[in-house]
Amino acid sequence: MEKAAQDISEMTSQEVLCDPTEQKSRKRLSTLKLFIVALSFAYFSKALAGIYMKSSITQIERRFDLSSSHVGLIDGSFEMGNLLFLAVVSHFGAQLHRPRLIAAGCLLMALGALLTGVTHFFMGLYKYDTVIQVFQNNSVNIPACVDPVKTVDMPEIQIEPSVGDNKACVRESGSNMWIYVFLGNALRGIGETPVTPLGISYIDDFAKAENSPFYIACLQTITLLGPMFGFLLGSYCAKLYVDVGYVDMESVTITPNDSRWVGAWWMGFLVSSSLLLISSIPFWFLPRSLPKQGSEQDKSSPTSLTLDGTESAQGSNPNIKLTEITKGFLPSLKRLLGTPAYFLLLCGSILKFNSFIGLLTFKAKYMEQQFGQSASRANFLIGVLNLPAVAVGIFLGGLLMRRYKLSVVSGAQLSFATSFMGYLLLLLQFSTKCDNRPLAGLTVSYNGTQSVSYNGEMLFSDCNRDCSCSPDEWDPVCSDSGITYVSPCMAGCLSSSGAGKNTVFHNCSCASTSFPPGSSMSVRLGQCPHAKDCSRSFTSYMGVSVLSSFINSLGATPGYMVIIRCITPDLKSLALGIHTLVTRTLGGIPAPVYFGAMIDSTCLKWSIKKCGGRGACRIYDSNMYRIIFLGLITCLSGTSYFFIIAVIILLKRQFWRPDRETELQQPKASKGRKIMAQSDPPEEKGVSSRSPKLSSDTKECIDVGKDLEG
């Protein structure tokens, strides 16, 4: 009898809706695990592609000579692609073949990344303005003060040609090629549409209720390897010159720390395209639906509910008509938005997502401008420090929910507490700063006095007024005093020695004005580095940033589970889709644009396009950059907490009494089970030991959903 009871217990714990054998049960369980593994790789690939786009913002901005707001619009095209199809796919996809829809989405993302990357091969070689490219040997003396770029008979390297004299400039290779990057990013956004809502809902539908948060936490943790490798890939590609393999690197006079440097941005998109293509393959062979883990119901009813209240096989009828699905969309949407807790949570998420996208898009650029880091080093540090901290935080957050079986209210409280602690750490970043680099005529006067100026006329002084310099040129040189000059001409240099990167300019009249008598009057190529104390500030900034990332991520999984547990089970997929749609529409699209516009307002020196007009920014007022950038993030995050507090109060009213009743009933139920265990046969004992807990969870979830609707 004991052996028979053990066999029955094992059978009922793994039994599916219609499979009679243990071998088939294990096969179904392994199929769910295979889906989770395949989805993890798809998440990894799409996250790598998305983060690589973020890490390449600076490179794209310089390569296509765009402003920060313009490149922010390109970055937002991904969300625009999501906007077109997300709501429809989330609703219809849950009732169609979800794995194949995910496969098609991965294929579209691969095509989008490929289109973005191959744009490079339809452009000419990258050209930057510098007086050094006119002369290539040691025997030539460069009289920078007489502006050789304009006096030498080489019109192809003039800095600012007349638009009327160069009508063909609008047809210049690469002048409008950014449009293809925009379209490729939008196509990648369209392809990403079915992956998140359908993947999460598929797991939540067919996994046990207590295992679902853990599976999702594992999925999100593995997913964070994608951003980590995305930043590392961005770091590697930023080190390589954009035309690597096509030009002699000895002829390149700029370094990765120069504001004109463009890395091999296109290379990473080709890599991510290959990964996305591979990730689409397994989903073509996965089944439309699976039995619920631990379910013992008969599959004969096509719309039977699983133990957590969801349908055991949504859309189990393969011949369901599209018109029947369409009829239920608007009523479902009305029910969803009529749920107060969900609606308030959505409003708070919009503000929070705005601050997150702004930070993620321009964090590397902030590190470049504020602390003088190269794009390669900034991406590397984010990838190896911030992202692992986020991964650990998300995993521990999911583990906390599973270990302590946190309710919806407790999950919301944990999410708020961790987010607010991260917010307080964010405020500390205002104190970690570096002063502006001394740049003659922009951040300091020519005699070394601190004064920020946005007026181009301030670039001229008595020491360079007779040099016929152009205020539009940008070829910075550094003096021994630590002051940077916009160009050798602006430094008043009369001669030079050396060639290429090693060129040194001599007899610079402006350099002598900030030196004691008898000091050097020479300058060398490149901007002067930040002061030594800036490195200490940067170390403090990274420490606060990593700690803030970890604490914020602890509440990610509980906050995510609040979304899908506060509504009726049949609206789960639509709720995730609408949440993603609205936050990306009102956060993902405008945030990079207005963050970029505010950053543009702090620019001190713009490049000038060959056909005229403003190009990319060469240098920013780092103090104003810090105040505006961090100020926007803290303002958006702080406002979101008003909505989150309201959600917690509302959830307490709806859930507090049911939770208390459940806690009081559990001791009585456990005593009842012990009494029944003494008299029930082994088979009934195995079943009853699980039933009360599952049925209680199911009833609570369904009842709460109905209460919130009302």
XYZ file of C-alpha atoms in Angstrom:
710
model
C 0.000 0.000 0.000
C 2.825 2.422 0.880
C 4.550 1.737 -2.449
C 1.284 2.313 -4.349
C 0.689 5.575 -2.503
C 4.194 6.774 -3.419
C 3.616 5.933 -7.102
C 0.300 7.769 -7.155
C 1.812 10.807 -5.460
C 4.630 11.009 -8.013
C 2.138 10.607 -10.850
C -0.213 13.333 -9.664
C 2.619 15.810 -9.087
C 3.723 15.589 -12.718
C 0.506 14.650 -14.444
C -0.662 16.870 -17.310
C -4.145 17.398 -18.683
C -4.318 14.453 -21.071
C -0.978 12.551 -20.923
C -1.426 9.226 -19.143
C 2.258 8.250 -18.739
C 5.080 9.617 -16.601
C 7.410 9.598 -19.630
C 5.156 11.989 -21.522
C 4.809 14.177 -18.447
C 8.569 14.612 -18.256
C 8.643 15.425 -21.955
C 6.093 18.222 -21.461
C 8.081 19.588 -18.513
C 11.292 19.555 -20.558
C 9.450 21.410 -23.355
C 8.637 24.263 -20.984
C 12.251 24.375 -19.868
C 13.354 24.376 -23.512
C 11.039 27.309 -24.144
C 12.563 29.183 -21.191
C 16.089 28.507 -22.484
C 15.167 29.602 -26.022
C 13.409 32.706 -24.704
C 16.422 33.513 -22.549
C 18.694 33.480 -25.590
C 16.208 35.589 -27.551
C 16.074 38.063 -24.649
C 19.870 38.038 -24.509
C 20.164 38.757 -28.239
C 17.568 41.514 -28.367
C 18.968 43.140 -25.236
C 22.468 43.037 -26.706
C 21.241 44.705 -29.901
C 19.269 47.344 -28.003
C 22.052 48.236 -25.597
C 24.621 48.267 -28.372
C 22.486 50.935 -30.040
C 22.585 52.958 -26.819
C 26.351 52.512 -26.503
C 26.845 53.704 -30.090
C 24.864 56.933 -29.691
C 28.012 59.061 -29.545
C 29.559 57.322 -32.565
C 26.413 57.722 -34.680
C 26.077 61.351 -33.605
C 29.599 62.151 -34.799
C 29.544 59.975 -37.917
C 26.379 61.570 -39.290
C 27.178 64.993 -37.769
C 23.938 65.219 -35.777
C 22.822 66.971 -32.609
C 21.931 65.036 -29.450
C 18.205 65.666 -29.945
C 18.436 64.407 -33.526
C 20.232 61.222 -32.553
C 17.703 60.857 -29.717
C 14.961 60.782 -32.348
C 16.807 57.994 -34.162
C 17.089 56.074 -30.903
C 13.351 56.575 -30.300
C 12.475 54.998 -33.652
C 12.724 51.609 -31.927
C 9.817 52.563 -29.703
C 7.915 53.916 -32.700
C 8.092 50.480 -34.285
C 6.740 48.980 -31.056
C 3.907 51.488 -31.006
C 2.547 50.300 -34.355
C 1.885 46.686 -33.405
C 2.367 46.078 -29.683
C -1.240 46.362 -28.491
C -2.575 44.251 -31.367
C 0.081 41.550 -31.040
C -0.315 41.379 -27.253
C -4.074 40.783 -27.521
C -4.266 38.594 -30.622
C -0.951 36.843 -30.051
C -2.076 35.333 -26.751
C -4.766 33.447 -28.673
C -2.579 32.410 -31.620
C 0.657 30.411 -31.930
C 2.874 32.373 -29.544
C 6.222 30.602 -30.151
C 5.996 31.124 -33.917
C 5.075 34.769 -33.471
C 8.179 35.153 -31.294
C 10.260 33.452 -34.012
C 8.972 35.872 -36.643
C 9.763 38.785 -34.337
C 13.369 37.640 -33.866
C 13.744 37.362 -37.638
C 12.488 40.934 -38.128
C 14.886 42.201 -35.461
C 17.764 40.500 -37.285
C 16.805 42.249 -40.534
C 16.558 45.611 -38.760
C 20.000 45.288 -37.180
C 21.442 44.208 -40.535
C 19.963 47.259 -42.298
C 21.471 49.550 -39.665
C 24.923 47.994 -39.962
C 25.205 47.812 -43.758
C 24.502 51.567 -43.976
C 28.214 52.066 -43.318
C 29.180 50.354 -46.577
C 27.146 52.814 -48.653
C 28.958 55.825 -47.216
C 32.297 57.322 -48.130
C 35.319 57.396 -45.859
C 34.980 59.474 -42.719
C 36.625 62.890 -43.014
C 37.390 65.283 -40.205
C 38.813 68.793 -40.470
C 42.386 69.328 -39.341
C 45.331 71.336 -40.600
C 47.563 68.300 -40.170
C 46.005 66.443 -43.097
C 47.396 69.102 -45.478
C 50.983 68.194 -44.699
C 52.277 64.674 -44.240
C 56.060 64.981 -43.726
C 58.515 66.521 -41.319
C 60.021 68.917 -43.843
C 56.893 71.091 -44.071
C 56.478 73.930 -41.595
C 52.830 74.746 -40.780
C 52.263 78.500 -40.287
C 48.982 77.946 -38.416
C 48.483 81.619 -37.658
C 47.899 82.394 -41.341
C 45.204 79.706 -41.522
C 46.713 77.296 -44.087
C 43.405 75.458 -44.569
C 42.010 78.494 -46.316
C 45.155 79.702 -48.088
C 46.509 76.462 -49.530
C 45.039 75.518 -52.877
C 43.182 72.459 -51.612
C 39.465 73.245 -51.732
C 38.474 69.714 -50.776
C 39.554 70.303 -47.184
C 38.091 73.728 -46.635
C 36.234 73.975 -43.375
C 33.287 76.075 -44.411
C 32.778 76.273 -48.169
C 30.082 78.467 -49.604
C 26.792 76.673 -50.118
C 26.340 78.439 -53.417
C 29.753 77.275 -54.647
C 29.090 73.678 -53.665
C 25.598 72.780 -54.841
C 26.553 69.125 -55.067
C 27.200 68.943 -51.325
C 23.626 67.821 -50.670
C 24.400 64.696 -52.684
C 27.511 63.985 -50.678
C 27.808 60.345 -49.687
C 26.307 59.877 -46.239
C 24.514 63.236 -46.039
C 21.105 61.602 -45.460
C 22.134 58.038 -44.710
C 20.984 58.380 -41.114
C 17.479 57.686 -42.464
C 18.449 54.040 -43.008
C 19.654 53.800 -39.404
C 16.287 55.224 -38.353
C 14.369 52.668 -40.455
C 16.545 49.754 -39.336
C 16.017 50.655 -35.690
C 12.253 50.973 -36.262
C 12.163 47.548 -37.934
C 13.986 46.103 -34.945
C 11.315 47.661 -32.734
C 8.527 46.027 -34.740
C 10.234 42.659 -34.436
C 10.620 42.998 -30.674
C 6.855 43.465 -30.255
C 5.760 39.837 -29.617
C 8.800 38.671 -27.656
C 8.241 40.189 -24.210
C 4.441 40.038 -23.647
C 3.914 36.663 -25.315
C 7.008 35.073 -23.788
C 6.180 36.136 -20.228
C 2.506 35.215 -20.521
C 3.424 31.789 -22.000
C 5.593 31.004 -18.969
C 3.053 32.347 -16.484
C 0.236 30.350 -18.115
C 1.955 26.959 -18.089
C 4.207 27.130 -15.006
C 3.110 26.636 -11.419
C 1.968 29.841 -9.740
C 4.749 29.669 -7.145
C 7.414 28.935 -9.804
C 6.410 31.684 -12.226
C 8.140 34.593 -10.388
C 11.322 32.540 -10.055
C 11.331 31.608 -13.753
C 10.765 35.225 -14.749
C 13.518 36.392 -12.388
C 15.931 33.828 -13.882
C 14.883 34.962 -17.353
C 15.527 38.615 -16.534
C 18.842 37.786 -14.876
C 20.088 35.874 -17.910
C 18.747 38.671 -20.081
C 21.036 41.142 -18.337
C 24.003 39.318 -19.808
C 22.829 40.819 -23.095
C 23.260 44.451 -21.998
C 26.566 43.563 -20.351
C 27.952 42.059 -23.539
C 26.303 44.861 -25.519
C 28.284 47.470 -23.595
C 31.461 45.399 -23.871
C 30.933 45.034 -27.610
C 30.304 48.772 -27.817
C 33.508 49.395 -25.885
C 35.543 47.215 -28.240
C 34.066 48.726 -31.413
C 34.539 52.284 -30.096
C 38.282 51.619 -29.877
C 38.461 50.704 -33.549
C 38.509 53.493 -36.105
C 35.341 53.674 -38.200
C 37.189 52.920 -41.451
C 39.498 50.308 -39.973
C 40.970 48.210 -42.755
C 40.356 50.928 -45.349
C 42.762 53.642 -44.198
C 46.329 53.793 -42.959
C 46.036 54.294 -39.216
C 49.311 56.246 -39.221
C 47.534 58.987 -41.163
C 44.810 59.317 -38.493
C 45.766 62.234 -36.242
C 42.957 61.910 -33.683
C 42.629 59.546 -30.710
C 39.604 57.864 -29.059
C 39.520 60.705 -26.505
C 39.042 63.295 -29.259
C 35.507 64.634 -29.798
C 35.912 63.968 -33.551
C 36.771 60.278 -33.119
C 34.267 57.794 -34.609
C 34.547 54.113 -33.758
C 33.546 51.096 -35.851
C 29.884 51.470 -34.842
C 28.622 49.334 -37.735
C 30.464 46.182 -36.651
C 28.342 45.486 -33.580
C 25.090 45.642 -35.542
C 26.288 42.869 -37.836
C 27.173 40.727 -34.811
C 23.796 41.320 -33.127
C 21.973 40.577 -36.389
C 23.598 37.135 -36.531
C 22.650 36.361 -32.926
C 19.032 37.404 -33.477
C 18.789 35.202 -36.548
C 20.036 32.178 -34.584
C 17.665 32.894 -31.679
C 14.607 32.655 -33.955
C 15.250 29.029 -34.964
C 14.054 27.043 -31.866
C 10.657 28.781 -31.649
C 9.531 27.430 -35.022
C 9.507 23.908 -33.509
C 7.884 24.567 -30.115
C 4.199 23.687 -29.456
C 1.343 26.160 -29.423
C 0.447 25.383 -25.793
C 1.454 23.211 -22.851
C -0.419 21.668 -19.908
C -0.229 23.582 -16.654
C 2.478 22.311 -14.303
C 0.821 20.234 -11.577
C -2.628 20.380 -13.209
C -4.909 17.384 -12.844
C -7.862 18.594 -14.889
C -9.103 16.834 -17.953
C -8.186 18.493 -21.245
C -11.535 17.684 -22.766
C -12.801 21.172 -21.950
C -11.036 23.572 -24.358
C -11.539 26.599 -22.100
C -10.968 25.005 -18.689
C -9.146 27.068 -16.113
C -5.825 26.107 -14.605
C -5.204 26.236 -10.882
C -4.240 29.923 -10.914
C -7.317 30.898 -12.869
C -5.765 31.172 -16.340
C -6.977 29.191 -19.301
C -5.066 25.966 -19.696
C -4.590 26.483 -23.404
C -5.502 29.905 -24.578
C -6.716 29.752 -28.077
C -6.653 25.982 -27.962
C -8.924 25.923 -30.979
C -6.565 26.346 -33.954
C -9.464 27.298 -36.239
C -10.579 30.286 -34.180
C -11.611 33.202 -36.391
C -9.860 36.540 -36.241
C -13.205 38.367 -36.086
C -14.093 36.539 -32.873
C -10.808 37.662 -31.315
C -11.291 41.248 -32.490
C -14.706 41.593 -30.842
C -13.219 41.075 -27.403
C -10.365 43.567 -27.736
C -12.113 46.845 -26.846
C -14.113 45.386 -23.924
C -10.916 43.828 -22.561
C -9.068 47.126 -22.918
C -11.885 48.954 -21.118
C -11.831 46.463 -18.261
C -8.055 46.750 -17.981
C -7.868 50.564 -17.899
C -10.849 50.610 -15.549
C -8.742 48.878 -12.901
C -7.622 51.747 -10.603
C -4.456 50.100 -9.290
C -3.280 49.198 -12.779
C -4.000 52.679 -14.150
C -2.122 54.480 -11.350
C 0.779 52.054 -11.653
C 0.852 52.803 -15.371
C 1.102 56.558 -14.725
C 3.971 56.085 -12.283
C 5.718 53.727 -14.692
C 5.600 56.336 -17.467
C 7.499 58.888 -15.377
C 9.930 56.293 -14.072
C 10.552 54.963 -17.561
C 11.257 58.486 -18.848
C 14.026 58.932 -16.299
C 15.370 55.415 -16.935
C 15.538 55.857 -20.718
C 17.148 59.274 -20.403
C 19.775 57.871 -18.046
C 20.425 54.749 -20.111
C 20.697 56.651 -23.407
C 23.070 59.382 -22.264
C 24.874 57.849 -19.266
C 27.993 56.973 -21.272
C 27.986 60.414 -22.886
C 27.648 61.983 -19.423
C 30.739 60.070 -18.263
C 32.614 61.273 -21.349
C 31.759 64.941 -20.903
C 31.771 65.181 -17.106
C 34.833 63.063 -16.301
C 36.784 63.067 -19.573
C 36.396 59.325 -20.221
C 36.538 57.923 -23.740
C 33.394 56.308 -25.171
C 35.164 52.944 -25.088
C 36.077 53.184 -21.397
C 32.654 54.510 -20.397
C 30.868 51.590 -22.087
C 33.328 49.116 -20.601
C 32.807 50.330 -17.039
C 29.012 50.270 -17.374
C 29.207 46.729 -18.751
C 31.487 45.264 -16.069
C 30.289 47.227 -13.012
C 26.706 48.471 -13.317
C 25.166 45.583 -15.244
C 26.391 42.739 -12.980
C 25.048 44.677 -9.973
C 21.669 44.973 -11.708
C 21.657 41.260 -12.562
C 22.346 40.239 -8.975
C 19.685 42.641 -7.712
C 16.976 41.323 -10.029
C 17.811 37.713 -9.169
C 17.724 38.391 -5.424
C 14.426 40.265 -5.837
C 12.826 37.225 -7.473
C 14.344 34.964 -4.840
C 12.870 37.106 -2.063
C 9.404 36.822 -3.604
C 9.673 33.052 -3.849
C 11.312 32.521 -0.458
C 8.873 34.647 1.537
C 5.918 34.276 -0.848
C 5.286 38.000 -0.870
C 1.757 39.157 -1.577
C 0.863 41.839 -4.090
C 0.941 44.522 -1.387
C 4.279 43.372 -0.005
C 5.738 43.248 -3.502
C 4.613 46.818 -4.194
C 6.069 48.003 -0.889
C 9.405 46.304 -1.569
C 9.531 47.828 -5.047
C 8.835 51.312 -3.677
C 11.326 51.048 -0.797
C 14.227 49.928 -2.996
C 13.420 52.473 -5.690
C 13.324 55.331 -3.159
C 16.658 54.280 -1.643
C 18.159 54.315 -5.121
C 16.666 57.775 -5.615
C 18.440 59.081 -2.516
C 21.735 57.714 -3.811
C 21.081 59.446 -7.125
C 20.975 62.774 -5.303
C 24.524 62.129 -4.081
C 25.739 62.157 -7.671
C 25.271 65.927 -7.780
C 28.317 66.217 -5.521
C 30.553 63.995 -7.684
C 31.740 66.361 -10.369
C 34.673 67.684 -12.353
C 35.103 71.311 -13.307
C 35.140 72.445 -16.929
C 38.349 71.882 -18.811
C 40.158 75.189 -19.331
C 39.366 76.098 -22.958
C 40.536 79.537 -24.077
C 37.643 81.748 -25.144
C 34.946 79.299 -23.940
C 35.460 78.229 -20.314
C 38.392 80.545 -19.458
C 39.712 83.784 -20.848
C 43.036 83.866 -22.654
C 44.786 84.965 -19.476
C 43.341 82.004 -17.525
C 40.391 83.693 -15.778
C 37.323 81.439 -15.263
C 34.414 82.594 -17.450
C 31.985 80.442 -19.445
C 30.999 81.967 -22.786
C 28.588 80.817 -25.504
C 29.654 83.704 -27.760
C 31.933 82.751 -30.642
C 33.488 86.217 -30.677
C 35.154 85.453 -27.344
C 37.423 83.006 -29.186
C 39.373 85.964 -30.513
C 41.916 87.888 -28.537
C 44.679 90.398 -29.203
C 47.144 87.528 -29.533
C 45.335 85.933 -32.507
C 43.334 88.779 -34.050
C 45.787 89.143 -36.951
C 45.801 85.422 -37.797
C 42.635 85.344 -39.963
C 41.317 82.336 -38.029
C 37.880 80.862 -38.578
C 35.695 80.634 -35.442
C 34.154 77.445 -36.873
C 37.290 75.297 -36.946
C 37.970 72.669 -34.288
C 41.465 71.182 -34.054
C 42.283 71.547 -30.333
C 45.823 71.911 -29.026
C 47.082 71.784 -25.437
C 49.624 74.088 -23.852
C 51.898 73.259 -20.946
C 49.801 75.494 -18.712
C 46.854 73.097 -19.065
C 44.798 75.492 -21.212
C 43.316 74.109 -24.443
C 43.004 76.255 -27.552
C 40.366 75.655 -30.224
C 43.012 75.368 -32.978
C 46.691 76.106 -33.601
C 45.575 79.236 -35.413
C 43.631 80.452 -32.360
C 46.748 79.785 -30.279
C 48.655 82.158 -32.601
C 51.269 79.563 -33.572
C 53.798 80.540 -36.263
C 55.686 77.293 -36.855
C 55.609 73.552 -36.245
C 57.707 70.397 -36.125
C 56.956 66.717 -36.411
C 54.171 65.058 -38.381
C 50.815 63.382 -37.818
C 49.857 62.808 -34.182
C 53.286 63.959 -33.034
C 53.039 67.459 -34.513
C 54.100 70.227 -32.109
C 53.389 73.906 -32.797
C 55.863 76.579 -31.733
C 55.998 80.340 -31.185
C 52.347 80.473 -30.112
C 51.652 84.054 -29.066
C 48.489 83.242 -27.091
C 50.250 80.556 -25.033
C 52.721 83.154 -23.786
C 49.974 85.301 -22.226
C 49.215 82.683 -19.562
C 52.802 81.755 -18.814
C 55.483 83.374 -16.685
C 58.228 85.010 -18.773
C 60.669 82.563 -20.312
C 58.247 79.577 -20.326
C 57.471 77.380 -23.328
C 55.358 78.840 -26.131
C 54.639 75.469 -27.750
C 51.412 73.457 -27.922
C 50.682 69.852 -28.873
C 47.713 68.230 -30.595
C 44.664 67.222 -28.535
C 42.732 68.570 -25.559
C 44.381 68.897 -22.168
C 43.289 66.232 -19.649
C 41.203 66.934 -16.557
C 42.865 67.820 -13.265
C 44.100 64.954 -11.070
C 41.343 65.372 -8.492
C 38.814 64.545 -11.229
C 39.842 60.879 -11.112
C 38.862 60.715 -7.426
C 35.479 62.245 -8.199
C 34.968 59.698 -10.966
C 35.753 56.820 -8.587
C 33.159 58.159 -6.127
C 30.629 58.550 -8.942
C 31.051 54.950 -10.095
C 30.741 53.636 -6.530
C 27.465 55.495 -5.931
C 26.208 54.540 -9.403
C 26.842 50.806 -8.900
C 25.225 50.778 -5.443
C 22.207 52.693 -6.755
C 21.839 50.240 -9.657
C 21.866 47.250 -7.300
C 19.292 48.672 -4.858
C 16.968 49.823 -7.649
C 17.029 46.411 -9.310
C 16.012 44.596 -6.106
C 12.473 45.849 -6.635
C 12.301 45.108 -10.364
C 10.831 41.592 -10.155
C 8.325 42.378 -7.344
C 7.181 45.456 -9.255
C 6.807 43.418 -12.429
C 4.771 40.750 -10.677
C 2.410 43.381 -9.245
C 1.338 44.187 -12.810
C 0.285 40.641 -13.673
C -1.181 39.739 -10.253
C -3.440 42.767 -9.790
C -5.716 41.950 -12.714
C -7.876 39.063 -13.839
C -5.811 36.230 -15.337
C -7.376 36.512 -18.791
C -6.007 40.084 -19.081
C -2.405 39.231 -18.191
C -1.028 39.257 -21.724
C -2.924 42.414 -22.654
C -1.824 44.141 -19.421
C 1.829 43.451 -20.138
C 1.415 44.607 -23.717
C -0.409 47.829 -22.821
C 2.105 48.559 -20.054
C 4.987 48.148 -22.476
C 3.171 50.082 -25.210
C 2.256 53.102 -23.079
C 5.576 53.397 -21.244
C 7.541 53.145 -24.472
C 5.223 55.504 -26.325
C 5.207 58.205 -23.649
C 8.671 57.447 -22.302
C 10.811 55.646 -24.840
C 10.029 57.967 -27.761
C 10.073 61.491 -26.258
C 12.679 60.954 -23.500
C 15.776 60.663 -25.760
C 14.578 63.665 -27.765
C 13.959 66.118 -24.933
C 16.925 64.836 -22.919
C 19.032 65.408 -26.039
C 17.545 68.879 -26.563
C 18.350 69.867 -22.979
C 21.883 68.515 -23.387
C 22.257 70.495 -26.626
C 21.438 73.662 -24.709
C 24.704 73.242 -22.760
C 26.898 73.028 -25.883
C 29.694 75.593 -26.092
C 31.121 74.753 -29.523
C 29.327 73.226 -32.531
C 30.872 71.711 -35.624
C 29.848 73.228 -38.953
C 28.724 70.950 -41.787
C 30.372 71.233 -45.174
C 27.151 72.529 -46.659
C 26.595 74.924 -43.782
C 24.433 74.415 -40.724
C 25.069 73.045 -37.258
C 26.544 69.584 -36.858
C 27.596 67.678 -33.756
C 28.679 69.351 -30.517
C 32.411 69.400 -29.809
C 32.410 70.478 -26.168
C 29.807 71.100 -23.443
C 29.603 73.188 -20.311
C 30.067 70.240 -17.959
C 28.622 72.042 -14.913
C 25.361 72.885 -16.682
C 25.337 69.409 -18.279
C 25.434 67.801 -14.814
C 22.727 70.043 -13.353
C 20.329 69.601 -16.277
C 20.939 65.881 -16.824
C 20.720 64.767 -13.188
C 18.016 67.341 -12.471
C 15.709 65.891 -15.126
C 16.221 62.356 -13.836
C 15.553 63.240 -10.200
C 12.513 65.355 -11.080
C 10.870 62.577 -13.106
C 11.668 59.862 -10.571
C 10.499 61.955 -7.623
C 7.156 62.727 -9.252
C 6.530 59.037 -10.001
C 6.541 58.176 -6.296
C 3.267 60.028 -5.719
C 1.534 57.549 -8.036
C 3.298 54.543 -6.526
C 2.277 55.571 -2.999
C -1.335 55.860 -4.194
C -1.095 52.352 -5.690
C 0.149 50.924 -2.385
C -2.684 52.568 -0.456
C -5.244 51.236 -2.938
C -3.794 47.720 -2.889
C -3.827 47.687 0.917
C -7.542 48.409 0.905
C -8.207 45.652 -1.616
C -5.783 43.016 -0.325
C -5.315 43.618 3.393
C -8.500 41.913 4.544
C -8.207 38.863 2.223
C -4.550 38.431 3.246
C -5.433 38.581 6.942
C -8.257 36.095 6.490
C -5.936 33.736 4.629
C -3.311 33.946 7.391
C -5.925 33.165 10.065
C -7.360 30.268 8.094
C -3.988 28.606 7.414
C -3.492 27.251 10.998
C -7.035 25.871 11.030
C -6.572 24.325 7.590
C -3.289 22.699 8.620
C -4.953 21.129 11.667
C -7.795 19.868 9.480
C -5.345 18.291 7.060
C -3.598 16.465 9.886
C -6.907 14.989 11.096
C -7.916 13.979 7.567
C -4.491 12.473 6.941
C -5.063 9.952 9.722
C -8.323 8.655 8.193
C -7.915 9.259 4.417
C -6.381 6.659 2.106
C -2.904 7.432 0.724
C -4.207 8.607 -2.643
C -6.507 11.230 -1.135
C -3.771 12.298 1.269
C -1.398 13.051 -1.620
C -4.010 15.138 -3.345
C -5.303 17.026 -0.304
C -1.814 18.070 0.773
C -1.588 20.313 -2.231
C -5.131 21.336 -3.024
C -5.954 23.835 -0.253
C -2.942 26.072 -0.953
C -3.443 26.184 -4.700
C -7.179 26.716 -4.528
C -6.675 29.494 -1.985
C -4.210 31.293 -4.244
C -6.540 30.906 -7.185
C -9.587 32.219 -5.346
C -7.658 35.181 -3.966
C -6.305 36.198 -7.366
C -9.705 35.959 -9.084
C -11.596 37.715 -6.285
C -9.112 40.569 -6.144
C -9.304 41.052 -9.898
C -13.104 41.339 -9.673
C -12.863 43.789 -6.774
C -10.443 46.016 -8.679
C -12.717 46.040 -11.706
C -15.583 47.240 -9.580
